[in-house]
Amino acid sequence: MARVSNKSEKQTKTTAATTTKKATKKKAAGTKTPKKSNIPAIKRPRSMSLDSFNEYMATLTVNLEHRIAELEKMHDEKKCPHKAIQHLRSMLKETEYMQKRITPLIKPKRKQTDKKNNILMKKVAISPALAKFLQLGKGEQVSRSEVNSAITMYINVKNLDAVPAEKQKWLKRMNPGGKRNLQDPENGSIIVPDKALSELLNYAAYQKKVKAGKQVWNRKNKATGEKEDKVEDSDRLTYSVVQHLLAPHFPKGETVSAPAAAPAKRGRKAAAPVVEEPAESEASESSSGDVEDDEE
């Protein structure tokens, strides 16, 4: 009986081992090793440039071609379209990504105006009266930007420590120590000129013109966006009016990109531009000007 039971145990063990091996083989046969995909992976560049974008587009094109081929094969085999939907969603995401990143590359860059050709930075001849006011030498030229800085400092200097190094010369000439303040105490946008500034700007003629109703500004209507003529009813002096009254002290006919003067012939010197002294009646002859509204 003992021998029979031992044989039975051996047979049972052998049968169990055989069954386990068969089951393992079946599992191994059922588990398929994933095939390596021939579809190139899409790698998004960290920084978008023209070269990296072209490379990205080439990879995306090949990727889409492979995916379309897979979809056609799946359609022929009548398989579940779930994978096809995943492919389509993936392609949609890549297309959206491409559209977002290509926009900055296609958008044209704005051309920056060269400061040397800018009329505000170009040094020009000025009237003798303005040259005397700015304490400049005879024939010395200056840019409109420098004149604006000098006049602004003559009127008031809010913070002496904030004046840049390139404008320190105007501070020393026009308002040493920043002691002068010609701004209205109640409204800083209004200027109360002294005798020297009034004579330079011919402010008395401007006041007469306003009083007579002949001072007309051509201003932009914020509601319609079109320019309209508006009669000035106040003779207050603001910074925009100062710019208008300084215009006669500069040469006329200047443009932003003025062509260079022709070279002088041998034996002759090129004539310097002449700016006539603004007459007292000159400010009253012009009837309009483009001046922006001042903030109250």
XYZ file of C-alpha atoms in Angstrom:
296
model
C 0.000 0.000 0.000
C 2.873 2.308 0.739
C 4.398 1.668 -2.693
C 1.085 2.384 -4.460
C 0.633 5.673 -2.626
C 4.169 6.775 -3.520
C 3.509 6.070 -7.212
C 0.276 8.044 -7.049
C 2.061 10.995 -5.494
C 4.758 10.917 -8.197
C 2.147 10.773 -10.950
C 0.257 13.689 -9.374
C 3.431 15.797 -9.168
C 4.357 14.982 -12.760
C 0.868 15.886 -13.981
C 0.904 19.195 -12.060
C 4.345 20.109 -13.444
C 3.228 19.328 -16.987
C 0.067 21.390 -16.555
C 2.088 24.340 -15.203
C 4.503 24.218 -18.157
C 1.634 24.108 -20.644
C -0.092 27.055 -18.931
C 3.169 29.023 -18.952
C 3.629 28.297 -22.662
C 0.061 29.406 -23.367
C 0.612 32.666 -21.445
C 3.864 33.238 -23.262
C 2.141 32.578 -26.560
C -0.728 34.898 -25.628
C 1.563 37.773 -24.548
C 2.903 39.443 -27.692
C 6.043 41.561 -27.553
C 5.174 45.055 -28.753
C 6.654 45.813 -32.142
C 8.907 48.788 -32.541
C 7.006 51.539 -34.302
C 8.423 52.886 -37.554
C 6.688 56.195 -36.934
C 9.254 58.892 -36.078
C 8.660 60.512 -32.703
C 7.744 64.180 -32.749
C 10.113 66.237 -30.624
C 9.052 69.782 -29.923
C 11.971 72.221 -30.062
C 12.725 74.141 -26.896
C 13.258 77.388 -28.763
C 11.475 78.068 -32.029
C 13.606 79.320 -34.908
C 13.290 79.006 -38.668
C 15.590 75.944 -38.814
C 14.016 74.190 -35.838
C 10.548 74.884 -37.230
C 11.449 73.379 -40.628
C 12.833 70.286 -38.894
C 9.716 70.024 -36.751
C 7.460 70.312 -39.801
C 9.405 67.631 -41.699
C 9.075 65.180 -38.788
C 5.401 66.001 -38.378
C 4.742 65.398 -42.080
C 6.383 61.949 -42.018
C 4.538 61.115 -38.805
C 1.183 62.030 -40.312
C 1.892 59.980 -43.444
C 2.584 56.865 -41.335
C -0.524 57.412 -39.250
C -2.702 57.818 -42.323
C -1.309 54.544 -43.676
C -2.193 52.824 -40.396
C -5.719 54.199 -40.501
C -6.196 52.913 -44.050
C -4.959 49.463 -43.002
C -7.289 49.425 -40.002
C -10.168 50.428 -42.235
C -9.459 47.545 -44.615
C -9.258 45.039 -41.751
C -12.481 46.410 -40.222
C -10.942 46.756 -36.775
C -12.201 48.843 -33.889
C -11.887 52.542 -34.742
C -10.834 53.496 -31.185
C -7.172 53.652 -32.151
C -8.050 55.731 -35.168
C -9.737 58.278 -32.927
C -6.612 58.452 -30.765
C -4.495 59.093 -33.843
C -6.799 61.870 -34.978
C -6.713 63.534 -31.569
C -2.938 63.341 -31.522
C -2.726 64.937 -34.957
C -5.128 67.668 -33.873
C -2.965 68.558 -30.859
C 0.155 68.801 -32.984
C -1.624 70.993 -35.517
C -2.837 73.353 -32.801
C 0.653 73.522 -31.346
C 2.082 74.353 -34.755
C -0.428 77.140 -35.329
C 0.369 78.799 -31.998
C 4.120 78.726 -32.519
C 4.210 79.782 -36.168
C 2.326 83.055 -35.581
C 5.255 84.972 -34.025
C 7.552 83.845 -36.840
C 5.225 85.030 -39.600
C 4.380 88.369 -37.920
C 6.580 91.055 -39.512
C 8.862 93.006 -37.207
C 8.364 96.723 -36.945
C 11.117 98.783 -38.412
C 12.814 100.837 -35.749
C 13.425 104.432 -36.714
C 17.085 105.352 -36.638
C 17.631 108.053 -34.037
C 20.137 109.783 -36.315
C 17.387 110.383 -38.878
C 14.823 111.368 -36.276
C 13.960 115.035 -36.499
C 13.927 115.357 -32.708
C 17.515 114.126 -32.400
C 18.937 115.942 -35.419
C 20.968 119.049 -34.614
C 19.722 122.088 -36.490
C 20.316 125.827 -36.608
C 18.127 127.908 -34.338
C 17.161 131.561 -34.131
C 19.537 134.048 -32.443
C 16.936 134.697 -29.733
C 16.708 131.019 -28.789
C 20.496 130.636 -28.956
C 20.875 133.572 -26.562
C 18.238 132.140 -24.222
C 20.038 128.765 -24.168
C 23.424 130.471 -23.727
C 24.838 128.917 -26.894
C 27.692 130.208 -29.014
C 27.212 131.835 -32.399
C 26.340 129.262 -35.072
C 26.113 126.428 -32.531
C 23.448 123.891 -33.494
C 21.207 121.951 -31.156
C 18.508 119.287 -31.473
C 14.841 119.794 -30.718
C 15.084 117.183 -27.984
C 17.798 119.189 -26.222
C 15.762 122.385 -26.538
C 12.769 120.651 -24.966
C 14.930 119.442 -22.069
C 16.407 122.909 -21.562
C 13.027 124.689 -21.583
C 11.515 122.089 -19.259
C 14.367 122.551 -16.779
C 14.040 126.319 -17.037
C 10.398 126.006 -15.973
C 10.901 123.527 -13.138
C 13.163 120.726 -11.915
C 11.267 118.261 -9.735
C 14.192 116.099 -8.618
C 17.793 117.250 -8.958
C 19.160 113.780 -8.236
C 17.124 112.266 -11.088
C 18.637 114.505 -13.792
C 20.748 112.324 -16.168
C 24.420 113.118 -16.738
C 23.839 114.192 -20.356
C 21.336 116.828 -19.199
C 23.414 118.271 -16.360
C 24.769 121.012 -18.631
C 21.228 122.322 -19.211
C 20.522 122.221 -15.498
C 23.577 124.401 -14.782
C 22.702 126.856 -17.554
C 18.933 127.107 -17.268
C 18.085 126.491 -13.622
C 21.120 126.236 -11.302
C 20.169 124.401 -8.149
C 16.588 124.014 -9.406
C 15.487 127.160 -7.558
C 13.133 128.420 -10.288
C 9.607 127.016 -10.442
C 7.221 128.527 -13.002
C 4.466 125.942 -12.584
C 1.100 126.958 -11.206
C 0.903 125.832 -7.553
C -2.667 124.560 -7.972
C -2.282 123.038 -11.462
C 1.175 121.802 -12.468
C 0.224 121.560 -16.154
C -0.161 125.361 -16.342
C 2.975 127.510 -16.669
C 3.268 131.041 -15.314
C 6.081 132.431 -17.505
C 8.563 135.043 -16.364
C 9.649 137.975 -18.535
C 12.467 136.097 -20.329
C 10.308 133.105 -21.281
C 7.376 135.331 -22.298
C 9.595 137.312 -24.682
C 11.115 134.140 -26.161
C 7.688 132.605 -26.840
C 6.091 135.913 -27.884
C 3.411 135.033 -25.356
C 1.742 138.475 -25.471
C 0.904 138.028 -29.180
C -0.534 134.589 -28.440
C -2.770 136.049 -25.719
C -4.081 138.715 -28.100
C -4.805 136.077 -30.714
C -6.763 133.956 -28.239
C -8.703 136.978 -27.026
C -9.659 137.824 -30.624
C -10.865 134.239 -31.214
C -8.295 133.627 -33.959
C -6.309 130.826 -32.316
C -7.574 127.574 -33.845
C -6.251 124.094 -33.072
C -6.721 121.150 -35.404
C -7.383 118.397 -32.878
C -8.488 114.799 -33.089
C -12.017 114.071 -31.912
C -11.849 111.074 -29.570
C -15.423 110.059 -30.375
C -15.182 110.135 -34.184
C -11.422 109.703 -34.618
C -11.323 112.566 -37.124
C -9.522 115.886 -36.788
C -11.618 118.968 -36.241
C -10.905 122.686 -35.878
C -11.396 124.020 -32.382
C -11.155 127.669 -31.364
C -9.014 128.175 -28.262
C -10.881 130.025 -25.522
C -8.146 130.045 -22.862
C -4.802 131.827 -23.028
C -3.215 129.634 -20.370
C 0.315 128.486 -21.182
C 0.777 124.721 -21.159
C 3.648 122.515 -22.301
C 1.918 121.747 -25.600
C 1.414 125.465 -26.251
C 5.097 126.036 -25.465
C 5.989 123.550 -28.225
C 3.784 125.443 -30.658
C 5.286 128.813 -29.733
C 8.844 127.454 -30.058
C 8.258 126.368 -33.673
C 9.242 129.745 -35.261
C 12.724 129.417 -33.725
C 13.473 126.295 -35.812
C 14.077 126.017 -39.582
C 10.975 125.368 -41.661
C 10.468 122.445 -44.054
C 12.331 119.866 -41.939
C 11.300 116.230 -42.380
C 12.021 113.166 -40.295
C 14.261 111.550 -42.922
C 15.756 114.616 -44.525
C 18.222 113.804 -47.344
C 21.877 114.672 -46.853
C 23.040 117.966 -48.293
C 24.878 117.856 -51.609
C 28.694 118.180 -51.296
C 29.997 121.685 -51.866
C 32.069 122.435 -54.940
C 35.816 122.940 -54.633
C 36.774 126.357 -53.444
C 33.313 127.023 -52.001
C 31.962 126.381 -48.537
C 28.469 124.996 -48.007
C 26.137 127.672 -46.708
C 24.808 127.049 -43.191
C 21.030 127.011 -42.751
C 19.701 130.383 -41.693
C 16.870 130.836 -39.233
C 15.353 134.266 -39.139
C 14.408 135.973 -35.909
C 10.665 135.363 -35.346
C 8.755 138.597 -35.759
C 6.200 139.683 -33.213
C 3.389 139.364 -35.727
C 4.496 135.931 -36.945
C 2.768 134.087 -34.129
C -0.505 135.845 -34.888
C -0.397 135.140 -38.647
C -0.660 131.363 -38.345
C -4.237 130.474 -37.540
C -4.037 126.805 -36.615
C -1.738 124.083 -35.394
C -1.739 120.409 -34.472
C -1.628 120.335 -30.682
C -2.852 117.565 -28.411
C -5.196 118.263 -25.511
C -3.577 118.777 -22.110
C -4.550 116.821 -19.064
C -6.236 118.904 -16.489
